[in-house]
Short mmCIF file of C-alpha atoms in Angstrom, two decimals:
data_model
loop_
_atom_site.label_atom_id
_atom_site.label_comp_id
_atom_site.label_asym_id
_atom_site.label_seq_id
_atom_site.Cartn_x
_atom_site.Cartn_y
_atom_site.Cartn_z
CA MET A 1 3.60 -7.78 -4.06
CA PRO A 2 6.37 -10.24 -3.37
CA ASN A 3 4.89 -11.80 -0.15
CA LEU A 4 3.96 -15.06 -1.77
CA VAL A 5 4.63 -18.53 -0.40
CA PRO A 6 7.55 -18.87 -0.89
CA PRO A 7 8.43 -15.18 -1.20
CA ILE A 8 9.94 -13.56 -4.27
CA THR A 9 13.49 -12.85 -3.11
CA SER A 10 15.58 -12.82 -6.29
CA ALA A 11 15.57 -11.16 -9.68
CA ALA A 12 15.19 -14.50 -11.37
CA GLN A 13 12.07 -15.33 -9.32
CA ALA A 14 10.65 -11.86 -10.08
CA LEU A 15 11.03 -12.44 -13.79
CA ASP A 16 9.32 -15.80 -13.59
CA TYR A 17 6.50 -14.26 -11.49
CA LYS A 18 6.10 -11.46 -14.06
CA GLU A 19 5.59 -14.02 -16.80
CA ARG A 20 2.94 -15.77 -14.72
CA VAL A 21 1.17 -12.47 -14.18
CA LEU A 22 1.27 -11.54 -17.86
CA ASP A 23 0.01 -14.98 -18.83
CA ALA A 24 -3.04 -14.28 -16.64
CA VAL A 25 -3.87 -10.88 -18.22
CA PRO A 26 -6.98 -11.11 -20.41
CA THR A 27 -6.51 -10.59 -24.13
CA GLY A 28 -6.94 -6.96 -25.08
CA THR A 29 -6.09 -5.64 -21.63
CA HIS A 30 -3.06 -3.40 -21.34
CA PHE A 31 -1.27 -4.03 -18.07
CA THR A 32 2.39 -3.63 -17.05
CA PRO A 33 3.26 -5.31 -13.75
CA LEU A 34 5.96 -3.52 -11.70
CA MET A 35 8.00 -6.18 -9.95
CA THR A 36 9.41 -5.90 -6.40
CA LEU A 37 11.59 -8.17 -4.26
CA TYR A 38 10.97 -9.32 -0.71
CA LEU A 39 13.80 -7.99 1.46
CA THR A 40 15.12 -10.42 4.07
CA ASP A 41 17.90 -10.40 6.68
CA ASN A 42 20.05 -12.33 4.15
CA THR A 43 19.36 -10.56 0.85
CA PRO A 44 22.77 -10.45 -0.85
CA VAL A 45 24.26 -7.07 -1.78
CA GLU A 46 24.76 -8.43 -5.29
CA GLU A 47 21.01 -8.99 -5.69
CA VAL A 48 20.47 -5.25 -5.81
CA GLN A 49 22.32 -4.85 -9.12
CA ARG A 50 20.72 -7.99 -10.54
CA ALA A 51 17.34 -6.64 -9.60
CA LYS A 52 18.00 -3.25 -11.20
CA GLU A 53 19.19 -4.85 -14.42
CA ALA A 54 16.04 -7.04 -14.44
CA GLY A 55 13.80 -3.99 -14.19
CA VAL A 56 12.78 -4.59 -10.59
CA VAL A 57 11.62 -1.23 -9.23
CA ALA A 58 11.95 -1.77 -5.48
CA PHE A 59 12.47 -4.09 -2.52
CA LYS A 60 9.64 -4.48 -0.06
CA LEU A 61 10.38 -4.43 3.69
CA TYR A 62 8.03 -6.41 5.83
CA PRO A 63 9.04 -6.59 9.46
CA ALA A 64 8.80 -10.28 10.30
CA GLY A 65 5.24 -11.12 11.35
CA ALA A 66 3.77 -7.68 10.51
CA THR A 67 1.26 -8.77 7.87
CA THR A 68 0.13 -11.55 5.54
CA ASN A 69 2.97 -13.95 4.58
CA SER A 70 5.66 -11.85 6.29
CA ASP A 71 7.32 -14.58 8.32
CA SER A 72 10.48 -14.35 6.20
CA GLY A 73 10.68 -10.58 6.66
CA VAL A 74 13.39 -8.48 8.26
CA THR A 75 14.14 -8.99 11.97
CA ASP A 76 17.00 -6.50 12.32
CA PHE A 77 17.88 -3.63 9.93
CA ASP A 78 21.53 -3.99 10.81
CA LYS A 79 21.54 -7.48 9.27
CA CYS A 80 20.65 -6.07 5.83
CA LEU A 81 22.30 -2.66 6.15
CA PRO A 82 24.91 -3.34 3.44
CA THR A 83 22.09 -4.26 1.06
CA LEU A 84 20.15 -1.10 1.96
CA LYS A 85 23.26 1.00 1.33
CA ALA A 86 23.65 -0.72 -2.07
CA MET A 87 20.01 0.14 -2.84
CA ALA A 88 20.66 3.82 -2.01
CA GLU A 89 23.68 3.86 -4.34
CA ALA A 90 21.75 2.15 -7.16
CA GLY A 91 18.66 4.30 -6.76
CA VAL A 92 16.44 1.31 -6.04
CA LEU A 93 13.47 2.10 -3.79
CA LEU A 94 12.60 0.64 -0.42
CA LEU A 95 8.86 0.13 0.13
CA VAL A 96 8.08 -0.16 3.85
CA HIS A 97 5.26 -1.80 5.76
CA GLY A 98 5.89 0.51 8.68
CA GLU A 99 4.98 -1.39 11.84
CA VAL A 100 6.93 -3.00 14.67
CA THR A 101 5.87 -6.42 15.80
CA ASP A 102 7.02 -6.35 19.40
CA ALA A 103 4.27 -7.93 21.56
CA SER A 104 4.81 -5.29 24.19
CA VAL A 105 3.71 -2.47 21.80
CA ASP A 106 0.01 -1.67 21.62
CA PHE A 107 -1.42 -2.77 18.30
CA PHE A 108 -2.63 0.71 17.48
CA ASP A 109 0.81 2.24 18.15
CA ARG A 110 2.86 -0.02 15.95
CA GLU A 111 3.32 2.54 13.16
CA LYS A 112 4.31 5.39 15.45
CA VAL A 113 6.85 3.23 17.25
CA PHE A 114 8.23 1.95 13.93
CA ILE A 115 8.95 5.49 12.79
CA GLU A 116 10.72 6.46 15.98
CA THR A 117 12.71 3.27 16.63
CA LYS A 118 13.31 1.84 13.14
CA LEU A 119 12.76 4.24 10.25
CA LYS A 120 14.41 7.34 11.69
CA PRO A 121 17.55 5.51 12.75
CA LEU A 122 17.75 3.76 9.35
CA LEU A 123 17.56 7.05 7.50
CA ASP A 124 20.23 8.46 9.77
CA LYS A 125 22.49 5.62 8.62
CA VAL A 126 21.44 5.64 4.97
CA PRO A 127 20.14 9.18 4.36
CA GLN A 128 20.01 8.92 0.54
CA LEU A 129 17.82 5.81 0.57
CA ARG A 130 14.57 6.41 -1.35
CA VAL A 131 11.76 5.23 0.86
CA VAL A 132 7.97 4.88 0.46
CA MET A 133 6.01 4.37 3.61
CA GLU A 134 3.22 2.30 2.17
CA HIS A 135 -0.41 2.62 3.38
CA ILE A 136 0.17 5.13 6.14
CA THR A 137 -2.47 5.29 8.81
CA THR A 138 -1.49 7.83 11.47
CA ARG A 139 -0.96 11.54 12.05
CA ASP A 140 2.57 10.56 13.09
CA ALA A 141 3.31 9.08 9.63
CA ALA A 142 1.66 11.93 7.74
CA GLU A 143 3.67 14.51 9.64
CA PHE A 144 6.88 12.57 9.42
CA VAL A 145 6.71 12.14 5.64
CA ALA A 146 5.64 15.76 5.10
CA ALA A 147 8.64 16.96 7.13
CA ALA A 148 11.17 14.46 5.72
CA PRO A 149 13.63 15.16 2.84
CA GLY A 150 12.48 14.63 -0.72
CA ASN A 151 13.60 10.97 -0.83
CA VAL A 152 10.78 9.97 1.53
CA ALA A 153 7.23 9.64 0.33
CA ALA A 154 4.02 7.71 1.22
CA SER A 155 1.15 5.85 -0.40
CA VAL A 156 -2.40 6.06 0.97
CA THR A 157 -5.32 3.65 0.72
CA PRO A 158 -9.02 4.48 0.29
CA GLN A 159 -9.88 2.82 3.58
CA HIS A 160 -7.43 4.84 5.64
CA MET A 161 -8.86 8.05 4.05
CA LEU A 162 -12.51 7.12 4.59
CA LEU A 163 -12.77 4.77 7.62
CA ASN A 164 -11.74 4.97 11.19
CA ARG A 165 -11.47 2.06 13.63
CA ASN A 166 -15.17 2.25 14.54
CA ALA A 167 -15.78 0.58 11.17
CA LEU A 168 -14.42 -2.68 12.70
CA PHE A 169 -17.27 -2.88 15.20
CA VAL A 170 -20.41 -1.35 13.71
CA GLY A 171 -23.26 -3.67 14.63
CA GLY A 172 -20.79 -6.43 15.46
CA LEU A 173 -17.35 -7.55 14.47
CA ARG A 174 -16.64 -6.62 10.83
CA PRO A 175 -13.92 -8.85 9.39
CA HIS A 176 -14.04 -7.21 5.95
CA ALA A 177 -12.87 -3.89 7.53
CA TYR A 178 -9.86 -5.63 9.06
CA CYS A 179 -6.53 -4.76 7.40
CA LEU A 180 -2.98 -4.19 8.37
CA PRO A 181 -1.94 -1.61 9.29
CA ILE A 182 -5.20 -1.55 11.17
CA LEU A 183 -7.66 1.29 10.96
CA LYS A 184 -7.00 4.03 13.55
CA ARG A 185 -8.78 6.75 15.52
CA GLU A 186 -10.73 9.52 13.71
CA GLU A 187 -8.00 12.09 14.43
CA HIS A 188 -5.57 9.92 12.46
CA ARG A 189 -7.98 9.39 9.61
CA GLN A 190 -8.39 13.15 9.30
CA ALA A 191 -4.62 13.63 9.28
CA VAL A 192 -4.10 11.03 6.59
CA LEU A 193 -6.92 12.47 4.51
CA GLY A 194 -5.46 15.95 4.90
CA ALA A 195 -2.01 14.77 3.75
CA ALA A 196 -3.35 12.90 0.74
CA THR A 197 -5.50 15.86 -0.35
CA SER A 198 -2.92 18.57 0.37
CA GLY A 199 -1.38 18.66 -3.08
CA SER A 200 1.99 17.54 -1.79
CA PRO A 201 3.81 15.39 -4.32
CA LYS A 202 5.03 13.20 -1.47
CA PHE A 203 1.67 11.44 -1.12
CA PHE A 204 0.11 9.21 -3.84
CA LEU A 205 -2.38 6.44 -4.46
CA GLY A 206 -1.69 2.95 -3.24
CA THR A 207 -4.71 0.72 -2.73
CA ASP A 208 -3.10 -2.26 -0.97
CA SER A 209 -6.12 -4.13 -2.35
CA ALA A 210 -6.26 -7.68 -1.00
CA PRO A 211 -8.76 -10.14 -2.54
CA HIS A 212 -8.91 -12.66 0.29
CA PRO A 213 -11.78 -15.14 -0.17
CA LYS A 214 -14.91 -14.51 1.89
CA THR A 215 -14.36 -17.76 3.74
CA ALA A 216 -10.86 -16.71 4.75
CA LYS A 217 -12.11 -13.39 6.12
CA GLU A 218 -15.15 -14.80 7.94
CA SER A 219 -13.31 -17.28 10.10
CA ALA A 220 -12.09 -17.85 13.63
CA CYS A 221 -8.77 -16.28 12.66
CA GLY A 222 -9.56 -14.09 9.64
CA CYS A 223 -6.76 -12.72 7.49
CA ALA A 224 -5.99 -9.05 7.09
CA GLY A 225 -6.76 -7.08 3.96
CA ILE A 226 -9.52 -5.10 2.23
CA TYR A 227 -10.42 -5.70 -1.36
CA SER A 228 -10.85 -2.24 -2.88
CA ALA A 229 -9.71 -2.70 -6.44
CA PRO A 230 -13.18 -2.47 -8.19
CA VAL A 231 -14.16 0.65 -6.24
CA ALA A 232 -10.90 2.31 -5.32
CA LEU A 233 -10.83 5.19 -7.85
CA ALA A 234 -14.44 6.06 -7.17
CA LEU A 235 -13.88 6.04 -3.39
CA TYR A 236 -10.72 8.11 -3.72
CA ALA A 237 -12.77 10.64 -5.68
CA HIS A 238 -15.40 10.55 -2.89
CA ALA A 239 -12.70 11.31 -0.32
CA PHE A 240 -11.23 14.13 -2.35
CA GLU A 241 -14.68 15.61 -2.87
CA GLN A 242 -15.38 15.49 0.88
CA ALA A 243 -12.10 17.35 1.47
CA GLY A 244 -12.97 19.96 -1.21
CA ALA A 245 -9.84 18.97 -3.17
CA LEU A 246 -11.00 17.37 -6.40
CA ASP A 247 -8.62 19.67 -8.29
CA LYS A 248 -5.71 17.80 -6.60
CA PHE A 249 -7.01 14.29 -7.28
CA GLU A 250 -5.40 13.74 -10.68
CA ALA A 251 -1.88 14.41 -9.39
CA PHE A 252 -2.41 12.11 -6.38
CA ALA A 253 -3.74 9.31 -8.56
CA SER A 254 -1.66 9.62 -11.70
CA PHE A 255 1.38 11.88 -11.35
CA ASN A 256 2.99 11.84 -7.87
CA GLY A 257 3.61 8.03 -7.73
CA PRO A 258 5.39 7.60 -11.09
CA ASP A 259 7.33 10.81 -10.59
CA PHE A 260 8.72 9.56 -7.27
CA TYR A 261 9.47 6.13 -8.70
CA GLY A 262 11.18 7.69 -11.71
CA LEU A 263 8.75 6.07 -14.10
CA PRO A 264 6.95 7.55 -17.14
CA ARG A 265 3.46 8.82 -16.44
CA ASN A 266 0.67 6.70 -17.96
CA THR A 267 -0.71 8.28 -21.12
CA ASP A 268 -4.03 6.38 -21.10
CA LYS A 269 -7.02 8.19 -19.60
CA LEU A 270 -10.30 7.47 -17.94
CA ILE A 271 -13.20 9.62 -16.82
CA LEU A 272 -14.75 9.78 -13.35
CA ARG A 273 -18.36 10.92 -13.40
CA ARG A 274 -20.52 11.78 -10.40
CA GLN A 275 -22.99 9.01 -11.06
CA PRO A 276 -24.15 6.89 -8.05
CA TRP A 277 -24.09 3.12 -8.29
CA SER A 278 -24.53 0.27 -5.76
CA VAL A 279 -21.43 -1.67 -4.91
CA PRO A 280 -22.12 -5.44 -5.14
CA ASP A 281 -22.17 -7.48 -2.00
CA THR A 282 -19.64 -9.83 -3.56
CA TYR A 283 -17.59 -10.50 -6.64
CA GLU A 284 -16.61 -13.89 -8.06
CA PHE A 285 -12.94 -14.64 -7.46
CA GLY A 286 -11.70 -17.98 -8.79
CA GLU A 287 -13.96 -20.61 -7.35
CA GLY A 288 -15.06 -18.46 -4.45
CA LEU A 289 -16.33 -15.04 -3.56
CA VAL A 290 -14.66 -11.89 -2.33
CA VAL A 291 -16.35 -9.01 -0.43
CA PRO A 292 -15.37 -5.59 -1.67
CA MET A 293 -14.88 -2.39 0.29
CA TRP A 294 -18.16 -0.45 0.48
CA ALA A 295 -20.14 -3.67 -0.24
CA GLY A 296 -23.87 -3.10 -0.52
CA GLN A 297 -23.54 0.72 -0.24
CA GLU A 298 -23.98 3.52 -2.69
CA CYS A 299 -20.84 4.90 -4.32
CA LEU A 300 -21.30 8.43 -5.62
CA TRP A 301 -18.66 8.30 -8.37
CA SER A 302 -18.42 6.03 -11.39
CA VAL A 303 -15.46 5.22 -13.63
CA MET A 304 -16.03 5.63 -17.31
CA GLU A 305 -13.88 4.86 -20.29
CA ALA A 306 -12.21 7.91 -21.84
#
């Protein structure tokens, strides 16, 4: 994710950030970070080729103010249209946080309005642009992606498959269920679950896991994001089992994403076993604590080494 402070806006910065990530990987752990750049109104056309040569796989579009550290994001697609056209020509992906930030738009309608007023017009202007709508949350997004040409796909989080907006208010305000895009009505959860478990290669795993410290979530102005990394695969399996689609889970988790990105499929394997375990209330994170998704609850699936 390039939405750091300051954001990662150039190929040179991405390579430096990649080294920092690799330096933090524990010895014996195999991990290959895929680098992205933060698209701004002023991203130079020339940066697209530099990014491709540096192995950057995509640019990330955050509408200004849409999510954590997005103040430098795009304010007007027309301002970066030449760069977007260069991306289409180079085959570099655009990863979209699909929400408008207009204060007049209802918070729960921001994704729907983005599709109609921003994304559809953009694809009319740059029809060959390869686009991933990340972490979709609505029936509108699921239906749009399913009906779009093959250059449009979507990632789906475990929370948007398993939780609706009631989770924000069960027994009181629940800051650890607050993420952006925000959880939606049950009808939207069912539509997103249906798309993810349909077997369509257009939908694939994308956790959007965000390890914000417990103190930053439980505050007067808590930040958005759900920490799902330790439980994501097990919870995805739970969602696919609920939908009666476990036979489609491997493609969603392991094949559809790399195929769309044009990357080789991972050859390493792991095993998921239906073995219940209790998700910890917290995990240590640096000098603080982070609360995971499904904290304190029983998870029916366990991840095993192959």
